[in-house]
Amino acid sequence: MDKKFQVSVGNLHGEHTLTEILQTLRATYSGSIGIEYMHIGDLQKVEWIRQRVEDPNFIPSDRHKLLKVYQELLKIDTFEQFLNTQYKTTKRFGVDGGEAAVSGLNAAIEKAASMGMSECVIGMPHRGRLNVLTNVVRKPLVQMFAEFKGTHYDFEKIVETSEGDDWLFAGDVKYHLGTSQVFSLDGNTTIRATLEANPSHLETVNTVTLGRARAKQYYLGNTAESTTRVLPILFHGDASFAGQGVVYETMQLAHVQEFAVGGTIHVIINNQVGFTTDPVDDRSTMYTSDVGKTFNLPILHVNADDPAAVTSAFELAAEWRQTWATDVIVDVICYRRFGHNETDAPEYTQPVLYKQINKHPRTEAVYAASLVESGIATQKELESMKADLWKEHEKAFKAADDFKPGEEAEWVATKWEGFVRPTDKSNAHPTGVDIELLRKIGEKLCYTPPDFKARFP
Ligand SMILES: Cc1ncc(C[n+]2csc(CCOP(=O)(O)OP(=O)(O)O)c2C)c(N)n1
């Protein structure tokens, strides 16, 4: 172990003992982030990643940055905790256990914005949607609570203005709605963030999201610069990412000229269970992210209980996408504190796992303890940040009683000028076919012979 070798790894350059080299390698590659990139096969790209992840400052240690990470995490945690107290038995598909994936998303957006991004389009399934809507896309808290309380929509007015047609109700629920907001990052950079509505069929939103991003890039000039300006981000569950073919189908279009979007950031909220299915029963490979290797994508596996490392992983993903214009995967290894939704009792299906989870402190508590232990902050400072945020939630919750909806149905997201609604007149042109003939064809098409018993459910 004392033998010296010529190396260049982390801050070791030149001759170093095997003991030193091993220590450095372990600190880089056996910590909270596991990086798969050697399969990429392009030396320039491999070196690009190596330089960054082997930098001893890759995971931040300065006070300012670590507290910023805490502030972000706290917002996300408080939102879930607050809903847990107010709506304990309402289905929400909370992100509890994977909070850091949402704070990481904000870090990625900030990083991409510093590299020319001005608009991001996000597609995601049920898990964590309400939190992303509130804390990433910045739908006002008061509006979110109004939706919970049912004070948000003036249903009589909607029925009146939709000419008796109830399509505006859309039969939809809080965690399926999308939205689009413009906001400012640190008072300087303006961003538009859009969260696609969730069609419920897992992973289906992928192509819709990328189609939307592609259209935006096209109308911004269809250049490399417009590609940099519009960033698509897709969230996935670990079971659906491995299980749904459309994940592969979407990825393989990434460099086809008419479909390319300059790279997508894929985020897996890897809570290691799909509804009630264990990973060994839903896939054949070690990692849920393995499809990414087919396309030479860098894959960052990161422990969600280390939010500073999660931030670094997301920032690296954003920098990668803005630099190389290809996809990248962040696999956030976490757990699901509650059942598939808040009304499920996972102790029946995963009793051993949930015994562990029930004993495990929340990520916010884990991170707060590490900040206190390392002297970055005092317990008192953190408690006061927490109390302030809780008060903000209480205030918004109260204000939701008097919340008045805007003119436009909010879930239509942006005002699409010229967008034809079902109530608008069809612009079909005369076909030149006699109406009687069409009627006859229609009748024949629907005709059931008397000896055939059609059964409708
Ligand atoms: C295509 C499709 N198949 C099945 C379902 C039913 N379903 C809803 S959530 C879910 C489990 C998803 O697990 P995972 O992707 O790991 O996400 P998690 O809920 O754990 O966050 C299933 C099977 C669905 N909505 N869509």
Short mmCIF file of C-alpha atoms and ligand atoms in Angstrom, two decimals:
data_model
loop_
_atom_site.label_atom_id
_atom_site.label_comp_id
_atom_site.label_asym_id
_atom_site.label_seq_id
_atom_site.Cartn_x
_atom_site.Cartn_y
_atom_site.Cartn_z
CA MET A 1 0.00 0.00 0.00
CA ASP A 2 3.02 2.30 0.35
CA LYS A 3 4.12 1.81 -3.22
CA LYS A 4 3.92 5.02 -5.22
CA PHE A 5 2.14 5.48 -8.53
CA GLN A 6 1.98 8.31 -11.02
CA VAL A 7 -1.65 9.55 -10.98
CA SER A 8 -3.96 12.45 -11.66
CA VAL A 9 -7.12 12.00 -9.63
CA GLY A 10 -8.96 14.61 -7.55
CA ASN A 11 -6.33 16.81 -5.96
CA LEU A 12 -3.63 14.16 -6.31
CA HIS A 13 -1.26 14.87 -9.15
CA GLY A 14 2.09 13.17 -9.56
CA GLU A 15 3.48 10.37 -7.38
CA HIS A 16 1.23 9.10 -4.59
CA THR A 17 0.96 6.00 -2.46
CA LEU A 18 -1.72 3.46 -3.14
CA THR A 19 -3.19 4.27 0.29
CA GLU A 20 -3.65 7.93 -0.69
CA ILE A 21 -5.02 7.05 -4.09
CA LEU A 22 -7.55 4.63 -2.65
CA GLN A 23 -8.71 7.19 -0.09
CA THR A 24 -9.29 9.78 -2.80
CA LEU A 25 -11.07 7.33 -5.08
CA ARG A 26 -13.30 6.15 -2.24
CA ALA A 27 -14.18 9.74 -1.29
CA THR A 28 -15.13 10.44 -4.92
CA TYR A 29 -16.80 7.27 -6.04
CA SER A 30 -18.05 5.54 -2.87
CA GLY A 31 -19.84 8.46 -1.25
CA SER A 32 -23.36 9.73 -1.80
CA ILE A 33 -23.05 9.83 -5.59
CA GLY A 34 -22.39 6.87 -7.85
CA ILE A 35 -21.52 7.87 -11.38
CA GLU A 36 -21.79 5.64 -14.42
CA TYR A 37 -19.96 7.21 -17.34
CA MET A 38 -17.21 4.87 -18.53
CA HIS A 39 -19.64 3.35 -21.06
CA ILE A 40 -19.96 6.66 -22.91
CA GLY A 41 -17.09 5.81 -25.23
CA ASP A 42 -16.21 9.40 -26.14
CA LEU A 43 -13.01 10.29 -24.34
CA GLN A 44 -13.68 14.01 -24.40
CA LYS A 45 -17.01 13.55 -22.64
CA VAL A 46 -15.60 11.03 -20.17
CA GLU A 47 -12.80 13.43 -19.26
CA TRP A 48 -15.29 16.29 -18.94
CA ILE A 49 -17.24 14.36 -16.31
CA ARG A 50 -14.15 12.99 -14.59
CA GLN A 51 -12.69 16.43 -14.06
CA ARG A 52 -15.87 17.64 -12.44
CA VAL A 53 -16.71 14.72 -10.18
CA GLU A 54 -13.12 14.26 -9.04
CA ASP A 55 -12.88 17.91 -8.06
CA PRO A 56 -12.68 17.89 -4.22
CA ASN A 57 -15.20 20.76 -4.20
CA PHE A 58 -17.73 18.93 -6.34
CA ILE A 59 -20.04 18.52 -3.36
CA PRO A 60 -20.18 21.93 -1.70
CA SER A 61 -18.90 22.53 1.81
CA ASP A 62 -19.25 26.31 2.12
CA ARG A 63 -21.78 27.66 4.58
CA HIS A 64 -23.69 29.89 2.18
CA LYS A 65 -24.34 27.12 -0.31
CA LEU A 66 -25.21 24.49 2.31
CA LEU A 67 -27.73 26.83 3.94
CA LYS A 68 -29.26 27.61 0.55
CA VAL A 69 -29.71 23.89 0.02
CA TYR A 70 -31.37 23.66 3.45
CA GLN A 71 -33.73 26.54 2.68
CA GLU A 72 -34.81 24.83 -0.55
CA LEU A 73 -35.29 21.48 1.13
CA LEU A 74 -37.21 23.05 3.98
CA LYS A 75 -39.75 24.63 1.59
CA ILE A 76 -40.40 21.26 0.02
CA ASP A 77 -40.58 19.43 3.33
CA THR A 78 -42.83 22.04 4.95
CA PHE A 79 -45.29 21.84 2.07
CA GLU A 80 -45.64 18.07 2.47
CA GLN A 81 -45.77 18.25 6.27
CA PHE A 82 -48.38 20.98 6.18
CA LEU A 83 -50.60 18.97 3.86
CA ASN A 84 -50.01 15.94 6.08
CA THR A 85 -51.54 17.82 8.99
CA GLN A 86 -54.44 19.36 7.05
CA TYR A 87 -55.29 16.59 4.59
CA LYS A 88 -54.05 13.41 6.14
CA THR A 89 -56.43 11.12 4.29
CA THR A 90 -56.57 12.95 0.97
CA LYS A 91 -54.76 11.27 -1.93
CA ARG A 92 -51.81 13.47 -2.78
CA PHE A 93 -49.00 11.14 -3.93
CA GLY A 94 -46.62 13.09 -1.70
CA VAL A 95 -42.92 13.14 -2.39
CA ASP A 96 -42.11 12.32 1.27
CA GLY A 97 -38.80 10.47 1.24
CA GLY A 98 -37.76 11.97 -2.10
CA GLU A 99 -37.91 15.67 -1.19
CA ALA A 100 -34.36 16.24 -2.42
CA ALA A 101 -35.41 15.41 -6.00
CA VAL A 102 -37.55 18.55 -5.99
CA SER A 103 -34.90 20.78 -4.42
CA GLY A 104 -32.42 19.33 -6.94
CA LEU A 105 -34.74 20.31 -9.77
CA ASN A 106 -34.56 23.94 -8.67
CA ALA A 107 -30.78 23.69 -8.60
CA ALA A 108 -30.78 22.31 -12.18
CA ILE A 109 -33.06 25.10 -13.38
CA GLU A 110 -30.84 27.73 -11.80
CA LYS A 111 -27.72 26.20 -13.32
CA ALA A 112 -29.26 25.87 -16.78
CA ALA A 113 -30.50 29.47 -16.57
CA SER A 114 -26.96 30.63 -15.89
CA MET A 115 -26.05 28.90 -19.17
CA GLY A 116 -28.70 30.47 -21.41
CA MET A 117 -31.93 28.61 -20.57
CA SER A 118 -35.01 30.83 -20.31
CA GLU A 119 -37.80 28.30 -20.51
CA CYS A 120 -38.27 24.80 -19.17
CA VAL A 121 -40.96 22.29 -19.93
CA ILE A 122 -41.51 19.62 -17.31
CA GLY A 123 -43.37 16.34 -17.69
CA MET A 124 -43.98 14.20 -14.64
CA PRO A 125 -46.24 11.53 -13.16
CA HIS A 126 -48.22 11.67 -9.91
CA ARG A 127 -45.43 11.52 -7.31
CA GLY A 128 -44.45 14.97 -6.04
CA ARG A 129 -46.52 16.92 -8.56
CA LEU A 130 -48.18 19.22 -6.06
CA ASN A 131 -44.79 20.09 -4.62
CA VAL A 132 -43.28 20.77 -8.05
CA LEU A 133 -46.29 22.90 -8.95
CA THR A 134 -45.82 24.96 -5.82
CA ASN A 135 -42.10 25.06 -5.21
CA VAL A 136 -40.67 24.81 -8.73
CA VAL A 137 -43.27 26.18 -11.12
CA ARG A 138 -44.33 28.57 -8.33
CA LYS A 139 -48.06 28.27 -8.55
CA PRO A 140 -49.13 30.43 -5.60
CA LEU A 141 -49.60 28.52 -2.34
CA VAL A 142 -52.90 30.23 -1.73
CA GLN A 143 -54.23 28.94 -5.05
CA MET A 144 -53.05 25.42 -4.27
CA PHE A 145 -54.82 25.46 -0.92
CA ALA A 146 -57.93 26.92 -2.53
CA GLU A 147 -58.02 23.86 -4.79
CA PHE A 148 -57.84 21.60 -1.75
CA LYS A 149 -60.61 23.51 -0.06
CA GLY A 150 -62.72 23.56 -3.20
CA THR A 151 -63.04 27.33 -3.05
CA HIS A 152 -61.00 27.81 -6.21
CA TYR A 153 -63.51 27.33 -8.95
CA ASP A 154 -66.68 29.25 -9.40
CA PHE A 155 -68.49 26.28 -10.89
CA GLU A 156 -71.67 28.18 -11.69
CA LYS A 157 -69.71 30.71 -13.66
CA ILE A 158 -67.78 28.01 -15.50
CA VAL A 159 -70.99 26.25 -16.53
CA GLU A 160 -72.43 29.56 -17.69
CA THR A 161 -69.40 30.55 -19.76
CA SER A 162 -68.88 27.11 -21.28
CA GLU A 163 -72.34 27.26 -22.87
CA GLY A 164 -73.64 24.30 -20.96
CA ASP A 165 -70.82 22.08 -22.11
CA ASP A 166 -69.01 20.61 -19.16
CA TRP A 167 -65.67 19.91 -20.87
CA LEU A 168 -64.00 22.55 -18.74
CA PHE A 169 -64.50 20.39 -15.68
CA ALA A 170 -62.41 17.77 -17.45
CA GLY A 171 -63.22 15.40 -14.58
CA ASP A 172 -59.72 16.16 -13.41
CA VAL A 173 -58.06 16.25 -10.04
CA LYS A 174 -55.46 18.40 -8.35
CA TYR A 175 -52.52 16.16 -9.05
CA HIS A 176 -53.28 15.93 -12.75
CA LEU A 177 -53.42 19.64 -13.45
CA GLY A 178 -50.60 21.42 -15.20
CA THR A 179 -49.68 25.06 -15.23
CA SER A 180 -47.30 27.60 -16.66
CA GLN A 181 -45.74 30.49 -14.77
CA VAL A 182 -43.22 33.23 -15.42
CA PHE A 183 -40.96 34.11 -12.53
CA SER A 184 -37.67 35.69 -11.75
CA LEU A 185 -34.59 33.93 -10.39
CA ASP A 186 -32.84 36.12 -7.83
CA GLY A 187 -34.52 39.19 -9.31
CA ASN A 188 -32.43 38.97 -12.49
CA THR A 189 -33.17 36.15 -14.88
CA THR A 190 -36.74 35.61 -16.03
CA ILE A 191 -37.86 32.04 -16.53
CA ARG A 192 -41.02 30.48 -17.86
CA ALA A 193 -41.66 27.08 -16.37
CA THR A 194 -44.42 24.81 -17.63
CA LEU A 195 -45.64 21.62 -16.03
CA GLU A 196 -47.57 19.46 -18.45
CA ALA A 197 -50.90 18.08 -17.33
CA ASN A 198 -50.54 14.45 -16.28
CA PRO A 199 -52.51 12.05 -18.47
CA SER A 200 -52.20 9.36 -15.78
CA HIS A 201 -50.96 6.65 -18.17
CA LEU A 202 -47.37 6.48 -16.92
CA GLU A 203 -44.62 7.88 -19.18
CA THR A 204 -47.09 8.93 -21.88
CA VAL A 205 -46.38 12.55 -21.16
CA ASN A 206 -42.75 12.12 -22.29
CA THR A 207 -43.39 12.63 -25.98
CA VAL A 208 -45.89 15.42 -25.31
CA THR A 209 -43.32 17.28 -23.22
CA LEU A 210 -40.58 16.90 -25.78
CA GLY A 211 -42.97 17.83 -28.59
CA ARG A 212 -43.84 21.00 -26.76
CA ALA A 213 -40.18 21.82 -26.12
CA ARG A 214 -39.38 21.10 -29.77
CA ALA A 215 -42.17 23.43 -30.97
CA LYS A 216 -40.94 26.21 -28.70
CA GLN A 217 -37.39 25.77 -30.00
CA TYR A 218 -38.69 25.80 -33.57
CA TYR A 219 -40.54 29.07 -33.10
CA LEU A 220 -37.52 30.61 -31.38
CA GLY A 221 -35.56 30.16 -34.59
CA ASN A 222 -34.75 26.46 -34.70
CA THR A 223 -31.06 27.08 -34.02
CA ALA A 224 -28.54 25.70 -31.54
CA GLU A 225 -29.18 28.81 -29.44
CA SER A 226 -32.95 28.20 -29.31
CA THR A 227 -32.20 24.63 -28.24
CA THR A 228 -30.15 25.95 -25.34
CA ARG A 229 -32.96 28.32 -24.37
CA VAL A 230 -35.66 25.66 -23.96
CA LEU A 231 -34.94 22.82 -21.56
CA PRO A 232 -37.14 19.72 -21.29
CA ILE A 233 -37.13 17.83 -17.99
CA LEU A 234 -38.83 14.49 -17.43
CA PHE A 235 -39.55 12.93 -14.06
CA HIS A 236 -40.07 9.19 -13.75
CA GLY A 237 -40.92 6.59 -11.14
CA ASP A 238 -38.40 3.75 -10.87
CA ALA A 239 -40.94 1.09 -11.87
CA SER A 240 -42.37 2.99 -14.82
CA PHE A 241 -38.94 4.06 -16.10
CA ALA A 242 -37.84 0.44 -16.38
CA GLY A 243 -41.24 -0.87 -17.43
CA GLN A 244 -42.65 1.40 -20.10
CA GLY A 245 -41.43 1.01 -23.68
CA VAL A 246 -42.11 4.63 -24.50
CA VAL A 247 -39.07 5.58 -22.38
CA TYR A 248 -36.81 3.84 -24.89
CA GLU A 249 -38.86 5.04 -27.84
CA THR A 250 -38.57 8.64 -26.75
CA MET A 251 -34.85 8.43 -26.00
CA GLN A 252 -33.99 6.90 -29.33
CA LEU A 253 -35.42 9.97 -31.11
CA ALA A 254 -33.06 12.27 -29.21
CA HIS A 255 -30.72 12.81 -32.14
CA VAL A 256 -33.13 12.37 -35.01
CA GLN A 257 -33.08 15.74 -36.70
CA GLU A 258 -36.78 16.57 -36.67
CA PHE A 259 -37.27 15.40 -33.08
CA ALA A 260 -34.09 16.52 -31.36
CA VAL A 261 -34.53 18.85 -28.40
CA GLY A 262 -30.90 19.30 -27.44
CA GLY A 263 -31.04 16.81 -24.60
CA THR A 264 -33.48 16.07 -21.81
CA ILE A 265 -32.76 15.90 -18.10
CA HIS A 266 -34.33 12.68 -16.80
CA VAL A 267 -34.99 12.46 -13.08
CA ILE A 268 -35.97 9.16 -11.50
CA ILE A 269 -37.66 9.41 -8.12
CA ASN A 270 -36.33 6.01 -7.21
CA ASN A 271 -38.31 5.04 -4.11
CA GLN A 272 -37.52 1.37 -4.81
CA VAL A 273 -41.11 0.24 -5.04
CA GLY A 274 -43.78 0.48 -7.75
CA PHE A 275 -47.19 0.58 -6.08
CA THR A 276 -46.61 -2.71 -4.22
CA THR A 277 -44.04 -4.24 -6.60
CA ASP A 278 -40.46 -4.80 -5.46
CA PRO A 279 -37.66 -4.01 -7.95
CA VAL A 280 -36.78 -7.71 -8.42
CA ASP A 281 -40.31 -8.26 -9.72
CA ASP A 282 -40.39 -5.38 -12.17
CA ARG A 283 -37.09 -5.44 -14.04
CA SER A 284 -34.22 -7.66 -15.14
CA THR A 285 -31.29 -5.30 -14.68
CA MET A 286 -29.46 -4.01 -11.64
CA TYR A 287 -30.44 -0.37 -12.06
CA THR A 288 -33.75 1.06 -13.18
CA SER A 289 -31.74 3.55 -15.24
CA ASP A 290 -29.95 0.93 -17.34
CA VAL A 291 -31.75 1.84 -20.57
CA GLY A 292 -29.63 5.03 -20.48
CA LYS A 293 -26.51 3.00 -21.26
CA THR A 294 -27.98 2.10 -24.66
CA PHE A 295 -27.74 5.76 -25.56
CA ASN A 296 -24.38 6.49 -23.90
CA LEU A 297 -25.94 8.76 -21.30
CA PRO A 298 -24.19 9.70 -18.09
CA ILE A 299 -26.09 8.34 -15.10
CA LEU A 300 -25.80 9.87 -11.65
CA HIS A 301 -27.15 7.76 -8.80
CA VAL A 302 -27.49 9.91 -5.72
CA ASN A 303 -28.59 9.34 -2.15
CA ALA A 304 -31.61 11.54 -1.43
CA ASP A 305 -30.66 11.83 2.23
CA ASP A 306 -27.66 13.91 1.19
CA PRO A 307 -29.32 16.99 -0.33
CA ALA A 308 -26.00 18.78 -0.94
CA ALA A 309 -24.86 15.85 -3.10
CA VAL A 310 -28.24 15.83 -4.84
CA THR A 311 -27.78 19.51 -5.67
CA SER A 312 -24.35 18.81 -7.18
CA ALA A 313 -25.73 15.92 -9.23
CA PHE A 314 -28.53 18.08 -10.66
CA GLU A 315 -26.19 20.98 -11.38
CA LEU A 316 -23.84 18.64 -13.21
CA ALA A 317 -26.78 17.23 -15.20
CA ALA A 318 -27.84 20.75 -16.22
CA GLU A 319 -24.28 21.70 -17.17
CA TRP A 320 -23.95 18.49 -19.18
CA ARG A 321 -27.17 19.13 -21.09
CA GLN A 322 -26.30 22.74 -21.84
CA THR A 323 -22.78 21.74 -22.97
CA TRP A 324 -23.29 18.51 -24.92
CA ALA A 325 -26.96 18.76 -25.94
CA THR A 326 -27.68 15.15 -25.07
CA ASP A 327 -29.82 13.42 -22.44
CA VAL A 328 -28.64 12.74 -18.91
CA ILE A 329 -30.16 10.74 -16.05
CA VAL A 330 -30.26 11.59 -12.35
CA ASP A 331 -31.37 8.54 -10.36
CA VAL A 332 -32.45 9.84 -6.96
CA ILE A 333 -32.28 6.86 -4.60
CA CYS A 334 -34.86 7.39 -1.91
CA TYR A 335 -37.81 5.71 -0.22
CA ARG A 336 -41.55 6.28 -0.05
CA ARG A 337 -42.58 7.25 3.46
CA PHE A 338 -46.27 6.49 2.95
CA GLY A 339 -48.10 4.04 0.75
CA HIS A 340 -48.66 4.44 -2.98
CA ASN A 341 -50.87 7.29 -1.84
CA GLU A 342 -51.55 8.58 1.64
CA THR A 343 -54.51 6.27 2.20
CA ASP A 344 -52.57 3.05 1.54
CA ALA A 345 -51.00 0.99 4.31
CA PRO A 346 -47.75 -0.40 2.85
CA GLU A 347 -47.05 -2.29 6.10
CA TYR A 348 -49.19 -5.09 4.65
CA THR A 349 -47.26 -5.50 1.42
CA GLN A 350 -43.72 -4.50 2.48
CA PRO A 351 -43.69 -5.10 6.25
CA VAL A 352 -39.91 -5.37 6.69
CA LEU A 353 -39.12 -2.35 4.55
CA TYR A 354 -41.73 -0.20 6.26
CA LYS A 355 -40.52 -1.10 9.71
CA GLN A 356 -37.23 0.50 8.65
CA ILE A 357 -38.86 3.47 6.95
CA ASN A 358 -41.08 4.25 9.94
CA LYS A 359 -37.98 4.46 12.12
CA HIS A 360 -36.08 6.63 9.68
CA PRO A 361 -36.05 10.42 10.23
CA ARG A 362 -37.18 12.76 7.45
CA THR A 363 -34.50 14.05 5.05
CA GLU A 364 -34.90 17.54 6.49
CA ALA A 365 -34.07 16.22 9.97
CA VAL A 366 -31.10 14.20 8.68
CA TYR A 367 -29.68 17.21 6.86
CA ALA A 368 -30.40 19.64 9.72
CA ALA A 369 -28.54 17.35 12.13
CA SER A 370 -25.52 17.24 9.79
CA LEU A 371 -25.48 21.05 9.51
CA VAL A 372 -25.58 21.42 13.28
CA GLU A 373 -22.96 18.75 13.81
CA SER A 374 -20.55 20.35 11.37
CA GLY A 375 -21.08 23.79 12.91
CA ILE A 376 -22.64 25.27 9.74
CA ALA A 377 -25.75 26.37 11.62
CA THR A 378 -27.23 26.22 15.10
CA GLN A 379 -30.35 24.26 15.95
CA LYS A 380 -31.95 27.58 16.91
CA GLU A 381 -31.27 29.18 13.51
CA LEU A 382 -32.78 26.23 11.69
CA GLU A 383 -35.80 26.07 14.01
CA SER A 384 -36.51 29.73 13.37
CA MET A 385 -36.35 29.23 9.57
CA LYS A 386 -38.77 26.37 10.00
CA ALA A 387 -41.20 28.35 12.13
CA ASP A 388 -41.25 31.25 9.63
CA LEU A 389 -42.04 28.96 6.74
CA TRP A 390 -44.79 27.18 8.67
CA LYS A 391 -46.39 30.56 9.44
CA GLU A 392 -46.30 31.43 5.73
CA HIS A 393 -48.20 28.22 4.98
CA GLU A 394 -50.76 28.95 7.68
CA LYS A 395 -51.29 32.44 6.30
CA ALA A 396 -51.81 31.18 2.76
CA PHE A 397 -54.14 28.46 4.04
CA LYS A 398 -56.34 31.06 5.68
CA ALA A 399 -56.23 33.38 2.68
CA ALA A 400 -57.41 30.51 0.46
CA ASP A 401 -60.94 30.96 1.85
CA ASP A 402 -61.25 34.25 -0.05
CA PHE A 403 -59.30 33.24 -3.13
CA LYS A 404 -60.91 34.35 -6.38
CA PRO A 405 -60.10 32.45 -9.57
CA GLY A 406 -58.76 34.34 -12.56
CA GLU A 407 -60.55 34.83 -15.85
CA GLU A 408 -58.92 31.95 -17.68
CA ALA A 409 -59.35 28.31 -16.65
CA GLU A 410 -55.95 27.88 -15.03
CA TRP A 411 -55.26 24.34 -16.19
CA VAL A 412 -55.40 25.39 -19.81
CA ALA A 413 -51.96 26.64 -18.75
CA THR A 414 -51.31 29.36 -21.29
CA LYS A 415 -53.75 31.20 -23.44
CA TRP A 416 -53.58 29.48 -26.78
CA GLU A 417 -54.82 31.98 -29.26
CA GLY A 418 -56.88 30.41 -32.02
CA PHE A 419 -57.08 27.13 -30.10
CA VAL A 420 -60.31 25.49 -31.20
CA ARG A 421 -62.50 24.24 -28.38
CA PRO A 422 -65.04 21.47 -28.75
CA THR A 423 -67.73 24.14 -28.51
CA ASP A 424 -66.33 26.08 -31.45
CA LYS A 425 -67.70 25.49 -34.93
CA SER A 426 -66.06 22.72 -36.89
CA ASN A 427 -64.28 23.95 -39.99
CA ALA A 428 -64.92 20.78 -41.99
CA HIS A 429 -65.63 21.60 -45.61
CA PRO A 430 -68.56 20.23 -47.64
CA THR A 431 -67.67 16.70 -48.67
CA GLY A 432 -69.85 16.62 -51.77
CA VAL A 433 -71.34 13.31 -50.64
CA ASP A 434 -75.09 13.04 -50.41
CA ILE A 435 -76.32 13.09 -46.79
CA GLU A 436 -78.60 10.11 -47.41
CA LEU A 437 -75.65 8.02 -48.56
CA LEU A 438 -73.67 8.98 -45.44
CA ARG A 439 -76.65 8.09 -43.26
CA LYS A 440 -76.94 4.69 -44.98
CA ILE A 441 -73.21 3.98 -44.45
CA GLY A 442 -73.55 5.03 -40.82
CA GLU A 443 -76.47 2.71 -40.25
CA LYS A 444 -74.72 -0.22 -41.92
CA LEU A 445 -71.60 0.36 -39.83
CA CYS A 446 -73.60 0.17 -36.63
CA TYR A 447 -75.90 -2.64 -37.70
CA THR A 448 -75.90 -5.79 -35.57
CA PRO A 449 -77.35 -8.96 -37.14
CA PRO A 450 -80.36 -10.29 -35.12
CA ASP A 451 -78.54 -13.60 -34.36
CA PHE A 452 -75.49 -11.79 -32.96
CA LYS A 453 -75.68 -10.82 -29.29
CA ALA A 454 -73.48 -7.81 -28.68
CA ARG A 455 -72.72 -7.33 -25.03
CA PHE A 456 -71.74 -3.94 -23.75
CA PRO A 457 -70.16 -3.61 -20.35
C1 LIG B 1 -49.06 2.66 -18.11
C2 LIG B 1 -49.58 2.51 -16.72
N1 LIG B 1 -49.56 1.31 -16.13
C3 LIG B 1 -50.01 1.16 -14.87
C4 LIG B 1 -50.51 2.23 -14.18
C5 LIG B 1 -51.03 2.04 -12.75
N2 LIG B 1 -50.04 2.60 -11.82
C6 LIG B 1 -50.16 3.84 -11.32
S1 LIG B 1 -48.88 4.25 -10.33
C7 LIG B 1 -48.16 2.73 -10.50
C8 LIG B 1 -46.86 2.42 -9.81
C9 LIG B 1 -45.75 3.24 -10.35
O1 LIG B 1 -44.56 2.99 -9.66
P1 LIG B 1 -43.31 3.91 -9.91
O2 LIG B 1 -43.15 4.22 -11.36
O3 LIG B 1 -42.13 3.31 -9.23
O4 LIG B 1 -43.73 5.30 -9.21
P2 LIG B 1 -44.04 5.56 -7.65
O5 LIG B 1 -45.54 5.52 -7.49
O6 LIG B 1 -43.32 4.55 -6.84
O7 LIG B 1 -43.53 6.94 -7.40
C10 LIG B 1 -48.92 1.93 -11.35
C11 LIG B 1 -48.57 0.55 -11.71
C12 LIG B 1 -50.54 3.48 -14.85
N3 LIG B 1 -51.01 4.59 -14.26
N4 LIG B 1 -50.07 3.61 -16.10
#
